[in-house]
Coordinates of C-alpha atoms in Angstrom, one line a residue:
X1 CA 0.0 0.0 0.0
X2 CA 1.4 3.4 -1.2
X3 CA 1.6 5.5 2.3
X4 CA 2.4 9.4 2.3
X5 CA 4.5 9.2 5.7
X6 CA 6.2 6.2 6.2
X7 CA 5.0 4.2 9.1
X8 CA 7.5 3.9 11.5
X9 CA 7.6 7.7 11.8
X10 CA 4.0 7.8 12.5
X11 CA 4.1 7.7 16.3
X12 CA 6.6 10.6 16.4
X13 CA 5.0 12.8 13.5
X14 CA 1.8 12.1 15.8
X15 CA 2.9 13.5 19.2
X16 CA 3.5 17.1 17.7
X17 CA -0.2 17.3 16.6
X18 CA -4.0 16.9 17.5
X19 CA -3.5 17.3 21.2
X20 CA -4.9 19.3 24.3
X21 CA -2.9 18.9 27.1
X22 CA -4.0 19.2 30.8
X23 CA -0.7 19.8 32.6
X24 CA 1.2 21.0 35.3
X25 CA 5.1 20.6 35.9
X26 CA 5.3 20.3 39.2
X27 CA 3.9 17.8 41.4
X28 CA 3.7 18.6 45.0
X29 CA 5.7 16.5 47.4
X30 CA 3.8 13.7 48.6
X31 CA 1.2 13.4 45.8
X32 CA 0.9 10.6 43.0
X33 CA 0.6 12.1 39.7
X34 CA -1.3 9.8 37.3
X35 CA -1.1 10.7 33.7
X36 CA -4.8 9.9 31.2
X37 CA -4.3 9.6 27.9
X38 CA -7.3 9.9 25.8
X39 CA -9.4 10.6 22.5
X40 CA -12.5 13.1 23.0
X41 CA -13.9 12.8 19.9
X42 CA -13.5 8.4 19.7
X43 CA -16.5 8.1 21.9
X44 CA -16.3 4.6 22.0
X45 CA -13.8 4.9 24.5
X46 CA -15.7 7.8 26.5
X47 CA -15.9 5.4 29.3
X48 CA -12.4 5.5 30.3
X49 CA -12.2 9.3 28.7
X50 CA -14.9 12.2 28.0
X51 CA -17.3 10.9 30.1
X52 CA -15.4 9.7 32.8
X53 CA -13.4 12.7 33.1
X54 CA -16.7 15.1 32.7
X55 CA -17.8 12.9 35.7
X56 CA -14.9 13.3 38.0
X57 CA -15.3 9.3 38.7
X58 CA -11.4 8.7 39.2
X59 CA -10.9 11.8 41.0
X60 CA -13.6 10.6 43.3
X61 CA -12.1 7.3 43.8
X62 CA -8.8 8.8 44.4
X63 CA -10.1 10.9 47.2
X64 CA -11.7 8.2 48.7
X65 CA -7.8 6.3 49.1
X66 CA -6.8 10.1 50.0
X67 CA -9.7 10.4 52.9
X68 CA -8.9 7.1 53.9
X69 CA -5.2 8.1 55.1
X70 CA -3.7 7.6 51.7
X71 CA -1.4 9.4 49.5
X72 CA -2.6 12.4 47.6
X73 CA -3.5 12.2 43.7
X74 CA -3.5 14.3 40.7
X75 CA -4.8 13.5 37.5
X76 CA -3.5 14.9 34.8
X77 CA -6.1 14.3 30.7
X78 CA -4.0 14.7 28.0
X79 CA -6.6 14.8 24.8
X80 CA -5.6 12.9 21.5
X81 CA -6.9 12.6 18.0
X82 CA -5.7 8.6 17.6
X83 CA -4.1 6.5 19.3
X84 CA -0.3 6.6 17.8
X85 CA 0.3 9.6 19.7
X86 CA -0.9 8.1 23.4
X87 CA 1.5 5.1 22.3
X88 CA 4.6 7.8 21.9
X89 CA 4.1 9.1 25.4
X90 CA 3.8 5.7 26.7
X91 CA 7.0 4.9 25.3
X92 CA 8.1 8.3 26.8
X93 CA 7.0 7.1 30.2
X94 CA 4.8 10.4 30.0
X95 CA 1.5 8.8 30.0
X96 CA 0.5 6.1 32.5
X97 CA -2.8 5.0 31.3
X98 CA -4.4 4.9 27.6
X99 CA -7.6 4.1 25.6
X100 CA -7.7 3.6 22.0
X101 CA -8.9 1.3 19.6
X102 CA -7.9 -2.5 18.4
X103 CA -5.2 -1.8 15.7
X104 CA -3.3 0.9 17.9
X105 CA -3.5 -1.5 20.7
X106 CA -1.4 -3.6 18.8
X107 CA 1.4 -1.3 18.0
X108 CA 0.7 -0.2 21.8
X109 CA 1.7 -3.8 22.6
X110 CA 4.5 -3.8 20.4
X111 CA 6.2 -0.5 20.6
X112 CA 6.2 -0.4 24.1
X113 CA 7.4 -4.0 24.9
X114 CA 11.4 -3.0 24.6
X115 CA 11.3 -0.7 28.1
X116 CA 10.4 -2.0 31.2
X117 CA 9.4 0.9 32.1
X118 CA 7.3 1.4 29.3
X119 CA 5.7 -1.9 28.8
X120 CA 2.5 -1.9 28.8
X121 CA -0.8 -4.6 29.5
X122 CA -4.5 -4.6 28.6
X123 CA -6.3 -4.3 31.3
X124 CA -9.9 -3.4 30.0
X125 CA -12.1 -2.8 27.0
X126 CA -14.2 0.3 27.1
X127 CA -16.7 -0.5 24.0
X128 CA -17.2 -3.0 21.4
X129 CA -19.0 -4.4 17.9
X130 CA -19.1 -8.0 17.4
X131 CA -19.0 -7.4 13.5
X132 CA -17.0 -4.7 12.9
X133 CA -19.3 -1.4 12.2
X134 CA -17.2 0.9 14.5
X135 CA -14.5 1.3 11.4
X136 CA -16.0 2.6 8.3
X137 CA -15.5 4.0 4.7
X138 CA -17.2 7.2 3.0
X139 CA -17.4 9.2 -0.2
X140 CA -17.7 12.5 -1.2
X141 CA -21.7 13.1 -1.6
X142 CA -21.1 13.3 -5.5
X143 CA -19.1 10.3 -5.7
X144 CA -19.9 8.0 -8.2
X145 CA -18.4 4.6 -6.3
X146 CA -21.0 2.5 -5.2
X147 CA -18.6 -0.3 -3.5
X148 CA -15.1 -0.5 -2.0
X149 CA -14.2 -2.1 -5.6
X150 CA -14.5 1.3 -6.9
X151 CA -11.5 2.7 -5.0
X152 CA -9.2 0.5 -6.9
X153 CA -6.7 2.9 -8.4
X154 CA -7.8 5.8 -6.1
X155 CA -6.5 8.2 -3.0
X156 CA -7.7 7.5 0.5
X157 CA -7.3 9.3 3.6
X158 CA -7.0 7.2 7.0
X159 CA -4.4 7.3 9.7
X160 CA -1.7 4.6 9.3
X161 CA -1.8 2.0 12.3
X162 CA -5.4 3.3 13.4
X163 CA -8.4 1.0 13.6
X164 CA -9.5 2.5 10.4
X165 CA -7.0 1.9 7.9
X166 CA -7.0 -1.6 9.3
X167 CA -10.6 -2.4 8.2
X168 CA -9.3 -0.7 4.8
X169 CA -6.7 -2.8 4.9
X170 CA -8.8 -6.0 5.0
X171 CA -11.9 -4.6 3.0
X172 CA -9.7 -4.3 -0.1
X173 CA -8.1 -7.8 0.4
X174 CA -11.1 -9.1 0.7
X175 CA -12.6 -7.5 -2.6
X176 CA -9.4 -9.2 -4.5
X177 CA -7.6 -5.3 -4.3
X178 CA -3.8 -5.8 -3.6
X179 CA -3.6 -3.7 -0.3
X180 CA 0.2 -2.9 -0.8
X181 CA -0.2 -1.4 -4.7
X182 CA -4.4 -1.3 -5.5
X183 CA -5.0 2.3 -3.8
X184 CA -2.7 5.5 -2.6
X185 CA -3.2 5.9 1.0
X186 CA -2.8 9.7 2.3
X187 CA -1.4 8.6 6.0
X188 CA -3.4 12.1 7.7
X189 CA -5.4 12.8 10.7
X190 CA -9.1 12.5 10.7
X191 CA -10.0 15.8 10.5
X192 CA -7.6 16.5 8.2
X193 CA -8.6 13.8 5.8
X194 CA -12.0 15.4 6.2
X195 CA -11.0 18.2 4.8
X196 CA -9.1 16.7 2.1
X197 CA -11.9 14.3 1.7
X198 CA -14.6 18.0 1.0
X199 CA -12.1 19.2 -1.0
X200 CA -12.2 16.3 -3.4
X201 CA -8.2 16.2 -3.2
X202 CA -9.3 12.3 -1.9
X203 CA -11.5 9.6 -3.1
X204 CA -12.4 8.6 -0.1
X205 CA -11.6 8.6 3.6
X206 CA -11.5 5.4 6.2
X207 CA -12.0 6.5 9.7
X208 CA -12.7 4.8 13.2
X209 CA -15.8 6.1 14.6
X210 CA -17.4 9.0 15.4
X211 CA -15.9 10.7 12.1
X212 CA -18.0 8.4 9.2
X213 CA -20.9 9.4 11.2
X214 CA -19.7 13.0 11.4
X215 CA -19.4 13.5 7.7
X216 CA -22.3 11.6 6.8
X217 CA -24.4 14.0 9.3
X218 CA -22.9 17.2 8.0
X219 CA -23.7 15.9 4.2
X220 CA -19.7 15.9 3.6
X221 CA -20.0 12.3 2.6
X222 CA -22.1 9.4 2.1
X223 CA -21.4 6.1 3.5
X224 CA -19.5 3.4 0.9
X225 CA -18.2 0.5 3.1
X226 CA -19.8 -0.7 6.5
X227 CA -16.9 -2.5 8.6
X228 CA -19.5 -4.7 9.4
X229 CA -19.3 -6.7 6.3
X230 CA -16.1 -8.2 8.0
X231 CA -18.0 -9.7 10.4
X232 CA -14.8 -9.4 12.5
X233 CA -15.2 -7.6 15.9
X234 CA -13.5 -4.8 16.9
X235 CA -13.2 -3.0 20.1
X236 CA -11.8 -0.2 21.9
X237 CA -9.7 -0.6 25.0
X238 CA -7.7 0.7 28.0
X239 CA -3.4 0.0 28.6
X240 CA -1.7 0.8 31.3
X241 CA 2.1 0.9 32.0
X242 CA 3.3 -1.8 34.4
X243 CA 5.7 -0.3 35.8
X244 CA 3.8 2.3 37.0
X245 CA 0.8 0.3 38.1
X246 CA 3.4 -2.0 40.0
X247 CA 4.3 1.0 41.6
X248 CA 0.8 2.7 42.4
X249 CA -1.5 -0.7 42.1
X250 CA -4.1 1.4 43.8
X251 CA -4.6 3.8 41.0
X252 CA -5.3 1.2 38.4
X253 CA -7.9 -0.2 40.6
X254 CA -9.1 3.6 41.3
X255 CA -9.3 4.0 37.3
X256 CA -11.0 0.4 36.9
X257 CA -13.7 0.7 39.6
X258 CA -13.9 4.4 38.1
X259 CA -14.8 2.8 34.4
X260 CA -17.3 0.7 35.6
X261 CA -19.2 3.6 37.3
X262 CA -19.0 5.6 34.2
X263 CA -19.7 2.1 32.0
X264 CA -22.8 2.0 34.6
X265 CA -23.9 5.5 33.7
X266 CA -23.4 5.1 29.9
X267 CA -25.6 2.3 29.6
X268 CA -28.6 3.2 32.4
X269 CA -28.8 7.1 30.7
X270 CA -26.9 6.7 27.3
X271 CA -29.2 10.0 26.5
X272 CA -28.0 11.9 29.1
X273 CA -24.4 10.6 28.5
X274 CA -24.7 11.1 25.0
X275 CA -25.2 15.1 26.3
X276 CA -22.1 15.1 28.4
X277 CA -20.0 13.6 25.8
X278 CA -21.4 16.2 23.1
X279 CA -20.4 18.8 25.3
X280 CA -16.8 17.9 26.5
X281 CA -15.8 16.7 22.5
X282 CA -17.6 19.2 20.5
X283 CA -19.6 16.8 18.4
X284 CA -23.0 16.9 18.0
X285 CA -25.2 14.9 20.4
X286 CA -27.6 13.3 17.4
X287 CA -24.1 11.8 16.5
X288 CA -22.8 10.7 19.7
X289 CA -26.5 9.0 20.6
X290 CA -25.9 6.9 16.8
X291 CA -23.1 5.3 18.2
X292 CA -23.5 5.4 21.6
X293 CA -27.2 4.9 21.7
X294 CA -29.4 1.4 22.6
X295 CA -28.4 -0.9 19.9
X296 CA -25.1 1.0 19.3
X297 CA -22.0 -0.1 21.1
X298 CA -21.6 -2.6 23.3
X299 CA -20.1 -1.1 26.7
X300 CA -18.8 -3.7 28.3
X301 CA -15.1 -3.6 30.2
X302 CA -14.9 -7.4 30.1
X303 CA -11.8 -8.8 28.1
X304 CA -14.5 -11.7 26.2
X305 CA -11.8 -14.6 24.6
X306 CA -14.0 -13.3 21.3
X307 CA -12.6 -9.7 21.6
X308 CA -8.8 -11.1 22.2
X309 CA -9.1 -14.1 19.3
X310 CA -10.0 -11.5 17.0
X311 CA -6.9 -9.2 18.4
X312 CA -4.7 -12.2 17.8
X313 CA -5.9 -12.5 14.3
X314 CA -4.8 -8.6 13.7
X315 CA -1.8 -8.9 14.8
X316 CA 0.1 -9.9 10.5
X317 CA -1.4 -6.2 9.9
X318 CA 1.7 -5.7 11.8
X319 CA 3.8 -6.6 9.6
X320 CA 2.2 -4.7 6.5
X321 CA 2.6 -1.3 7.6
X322 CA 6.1 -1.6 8.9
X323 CA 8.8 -3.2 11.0
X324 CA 6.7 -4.0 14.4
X325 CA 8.3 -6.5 17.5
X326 CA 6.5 -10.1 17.8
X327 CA 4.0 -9.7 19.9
X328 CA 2.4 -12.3 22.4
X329 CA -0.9 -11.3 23.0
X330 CA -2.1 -13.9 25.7
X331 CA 0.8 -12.1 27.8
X332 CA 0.0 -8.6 26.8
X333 CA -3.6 -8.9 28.0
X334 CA -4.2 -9.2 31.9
X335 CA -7.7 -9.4 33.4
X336 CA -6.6 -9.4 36.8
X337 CA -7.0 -6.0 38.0
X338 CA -10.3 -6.0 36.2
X339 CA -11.3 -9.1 38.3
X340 CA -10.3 -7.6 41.4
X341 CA -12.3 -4.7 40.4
X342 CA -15.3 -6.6 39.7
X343 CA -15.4 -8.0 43.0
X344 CA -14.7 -5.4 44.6
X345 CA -17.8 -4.2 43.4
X346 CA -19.8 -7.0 44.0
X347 CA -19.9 -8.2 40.4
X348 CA -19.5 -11.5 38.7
X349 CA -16.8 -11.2 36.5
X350 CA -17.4 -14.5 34.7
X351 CA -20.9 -13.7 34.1
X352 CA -20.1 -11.0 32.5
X353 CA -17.3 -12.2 30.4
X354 CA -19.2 -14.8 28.7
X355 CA -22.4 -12.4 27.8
X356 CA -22.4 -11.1 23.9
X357 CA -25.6 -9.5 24.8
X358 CA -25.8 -5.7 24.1
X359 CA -26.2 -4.4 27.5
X360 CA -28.1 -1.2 25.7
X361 CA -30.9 -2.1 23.6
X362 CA -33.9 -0.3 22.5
X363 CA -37.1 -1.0 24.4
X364 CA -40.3 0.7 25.6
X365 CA -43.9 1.1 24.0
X366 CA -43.7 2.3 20.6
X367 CA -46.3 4.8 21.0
X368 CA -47.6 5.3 17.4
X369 CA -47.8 1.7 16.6
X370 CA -49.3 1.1 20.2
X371 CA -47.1 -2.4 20.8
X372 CA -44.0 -2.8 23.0
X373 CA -40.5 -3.2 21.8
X374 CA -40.0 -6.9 21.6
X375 CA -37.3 -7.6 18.5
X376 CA -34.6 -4.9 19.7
X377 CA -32.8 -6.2 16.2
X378 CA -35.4 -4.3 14.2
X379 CA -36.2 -1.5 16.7
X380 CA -35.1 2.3 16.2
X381 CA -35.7 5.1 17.8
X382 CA -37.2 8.7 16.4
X383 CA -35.7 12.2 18.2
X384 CA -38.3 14.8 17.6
X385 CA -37.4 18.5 18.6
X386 CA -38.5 19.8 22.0
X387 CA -38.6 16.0 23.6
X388 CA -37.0 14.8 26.4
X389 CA -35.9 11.8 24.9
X390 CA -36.2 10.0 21.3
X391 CA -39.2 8.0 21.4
X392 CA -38.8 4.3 20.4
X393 CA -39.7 2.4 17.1
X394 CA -40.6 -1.5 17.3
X395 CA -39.4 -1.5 13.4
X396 CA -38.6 0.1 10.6
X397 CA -41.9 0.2 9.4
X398 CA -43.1 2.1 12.5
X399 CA -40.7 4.7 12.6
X400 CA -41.2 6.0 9.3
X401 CA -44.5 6.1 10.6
X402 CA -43.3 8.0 13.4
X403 CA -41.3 10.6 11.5
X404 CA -44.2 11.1 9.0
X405 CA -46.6 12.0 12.1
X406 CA -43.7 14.8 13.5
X407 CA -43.8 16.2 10.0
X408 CA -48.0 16.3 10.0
X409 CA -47.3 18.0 13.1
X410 CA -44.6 21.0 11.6
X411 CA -42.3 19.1 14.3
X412 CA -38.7 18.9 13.7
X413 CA -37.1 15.4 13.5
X414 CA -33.5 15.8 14.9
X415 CA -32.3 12.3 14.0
X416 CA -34.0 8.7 13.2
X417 CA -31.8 5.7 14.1
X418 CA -32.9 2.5 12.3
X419 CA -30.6 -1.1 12.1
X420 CA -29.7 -2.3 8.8
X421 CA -31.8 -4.9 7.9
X422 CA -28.6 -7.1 6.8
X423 CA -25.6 -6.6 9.5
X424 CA -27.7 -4.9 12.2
X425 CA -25.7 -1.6 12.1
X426 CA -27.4 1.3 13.8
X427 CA -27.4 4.7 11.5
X428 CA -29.2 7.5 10.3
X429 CA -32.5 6.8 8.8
X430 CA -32.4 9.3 6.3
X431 CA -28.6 8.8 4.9
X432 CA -29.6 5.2 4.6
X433 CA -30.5 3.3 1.6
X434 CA -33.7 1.8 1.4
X435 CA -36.2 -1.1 -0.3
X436 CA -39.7 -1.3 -1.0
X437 CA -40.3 -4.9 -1.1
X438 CA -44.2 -5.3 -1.3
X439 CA -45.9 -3.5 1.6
X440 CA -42.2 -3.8 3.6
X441 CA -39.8 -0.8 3.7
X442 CA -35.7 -2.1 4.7
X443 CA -33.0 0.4 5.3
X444 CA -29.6 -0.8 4.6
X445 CA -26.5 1.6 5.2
X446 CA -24.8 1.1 1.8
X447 CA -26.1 1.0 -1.8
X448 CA -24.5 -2.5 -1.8
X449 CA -26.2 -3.8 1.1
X450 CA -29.3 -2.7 -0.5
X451 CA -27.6 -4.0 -3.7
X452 CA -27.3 -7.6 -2.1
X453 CA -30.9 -7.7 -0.8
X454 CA -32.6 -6.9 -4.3
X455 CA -30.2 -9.8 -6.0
X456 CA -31.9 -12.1 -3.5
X457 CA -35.6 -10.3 -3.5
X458 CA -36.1 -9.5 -7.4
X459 CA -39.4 -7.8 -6.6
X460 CA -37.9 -5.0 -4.8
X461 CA -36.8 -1.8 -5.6
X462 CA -34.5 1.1 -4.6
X463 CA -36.6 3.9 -2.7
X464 CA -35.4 7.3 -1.2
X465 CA -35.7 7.6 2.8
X466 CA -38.5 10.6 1.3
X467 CA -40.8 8.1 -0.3
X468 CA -40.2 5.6 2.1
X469 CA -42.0 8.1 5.0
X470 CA -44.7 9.0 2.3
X471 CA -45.5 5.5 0.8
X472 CA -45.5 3.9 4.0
X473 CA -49.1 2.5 5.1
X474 CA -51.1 3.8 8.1

């Protein structure tokens, strides 16, 4: 794969840019400093980031070891783009603990493994998707592409080493594309592949969530690959230097018990945390709530064998983007501390470990088909202007139903979050494509979802999300 910036200066090119730091030099006597890297604006990991830091759950936990005749503590966010940059100043011995997503765990793993002092372990996952739809790929609206073939030949933006260029990565090996010659890849921050993406100086731009969304949302793009098609999970997660936590034990366990409250808060009001997050990254809350919503992510902090086969089946990506150390994965993850912290809590960690169950799904009375939410694999959710909440959807049918009432009213729909009939993935009803297929209206989030369907159902036909609200049936 043709790459701008060579790979192994990624890291380092990284830590100069796309960061807010949090800081102060001097530590008083006596106090712990612990040092939080994280990504604002990847709010899959907001559990062990924006939303735990907007919370002040670590600080909290701290001063309970602190009121308990403990040390002092200081905690000090430093605010990242990716991950690559987090994994610099964990090499640096500058950062203590991390999130970030599959891929950059990895080269986490790997870089760091040299030092002692900078070796680091898994200790935690902050959010997951068993298929892959975290990681996708977009277009410029007027792009002509209709699947991931068409980028054969073409420029495309994604960060080296980051979770999305690894689902590019295996999207175009899977479509036959030779990953190493079949497409230019512009090694460039998100937001700065955005731009390059609007300004057509792109074909296309591979991103980790929430920036697919993002675009999509703003009309900058349309959506042209759905990681889910991999039907490979991937996952964000937390690393922390051992030294350090051999060291201070108690602030890992502080920061673990810490994650589980804000893991607890994300998925009992994912609404209201969708509001906090919004607020402390900057993005809007309609996209936040499409990830983070029921029927979104998968908060869990469990480290499921599923999640770490799927690592271990990452790890040759290595290898293609540059000269990475071996490394063993079974010894770079350690569930301990998250056991202890489990307990500690009064929690089965086993239990939890072994459920693949969305703790966040969409349920209530749908009230404008009058029945309860019983499939949460078809059920959306409609956000009408002026609510206090969106209002669920028992299917697809029903909330174009839904949205066709608001607009009866002069009401404002915000957003509309439907599942794709085909890989489940929750997204915007309106930048969906959907199929009328007899009295039945699908949404799919790519043309070639909708593509697949009609091949199988030669009866139905391609309908915009317009017609879909006005054609539906009473």
């Amino acid at each position: 794969m043709k790459v701008r910036l060579a790979p192994v200066l990624l890291a380092a090119a990284l830590t100069l840019t796309g960061c807010s730091l949090e800081s102060s030099n001097d530590t008083p006597a006596g106090t712990v400093k612990v040092v939080v890297g994280y990504q604002s604006k990847t709010i899959n990991t907001v559990t062990a980031g924006t939303l735990l830091k907007a919370q002040g759950y670590l600080e909290k936990r701290l001063q309970r070891l602190t009121d308990q005749g403990g040390a002092k503590y200081q905690v000090e966010w430093q605010d990242y783009d990716t991950g690559a940059p987090i994994t610099a100043q964990m090499v640096a011995e500058k950062i203590d603990i991390g999130s970030m997503g599959d891929y950059p765990l990895l080269i986490n793993g790997s870089r760091t493994q040299a030092n002692e002092r900078a070796k680091t372990a898994l200790v935690s996952v902050t959010g997951y998707n068993p298929k892959g739809a975290l990681n996708m790929v977009v277009v410029p609206p007027d792009s002509t592409a209709s699947t991931i073939d068409d980028l054969a030949g073409q420029k495309v933006s994604a960060s080296v080493g980051s979770a999305g260029h690894g689902t590019l990565v295996q999207a175009l090996t899977r479509a036959g594309i030779d990953a190493g010659k079949g497409v230019e890849v512009l090694n460039q921050q998100p937001q700065i592949g955005a731009t390059a993406l609007e300004s057509h100086q792109v074909q296309a731009l591979s991103q980790f969530v929430a920036w697919p969304g993002l675009l999509v949302f703003q009309n900058k793009a349309k959506l042209l690959y759905d990681g889910a098609e991999l039907g490979v999970p991937t996952f964000h997660g937390v690393v922390a230097r051992r030294a350090y936590t051999a060291e201070h034990p108690e602030v890992l366990q502080a920061f673990l018990a810490a994650q589980l409250d804000a893991t607890a808060f994300q998925r009992d009001k994912p609404f209201e945390a969708a509001k906090i997050v919004a607020d402390g990254s900057g993005l809007p809350q309609e996209v936040v709530y499409l990830y983070n919503g029921p029927g979104g992510t998968s908060f869990d902090t469990t480290l499921k064998p599923g999640l770490i086969d799927a690592l271990k089946g990452d790890v040759p990506y290595l290898k293609s983007i540059g000269d990475f150390a071996e490394l063993n994965i079974d010894g770079f993850v350690d569930s301990g501390p998250l056991r202890k912290a489990f307990a500690a809590n009064g929690d089965d960690y086993d239990k939890a470990v072994a459920s693949t169950v969305n703790p966040s799904l969409v349920s209530g009375n749908d009230p404008i088909c009058g029945r309860a939410v019983t499939d949460s694999a078809r059920a959306g959710e409609v956000w009408v202007d002026g609510v206090e909440r969106p209002q669920p959807a028992a299917d697809a049918g029903c909330l174009l139903r839904a949205v066709r009432a608001a607009k009866a009213q002069g009401k404002v729909v915000r957003a509309a979050y439907v599942p794709d009939a085909e890989l489940g993935t929750r997204w915007f009803a309106d930048k969906g494509s959907w199929v009328r297929d007899g009295d039945a209206f699908l949404p799919f989030t790519t043309p070639a979802a909708a593509q697949r369907y009609r091949q199988g159902h030669p009866g139905a036909v391609n309908v915009s999300y317009d017609q879909a609200v006005t054609e539906i049936r009473p």
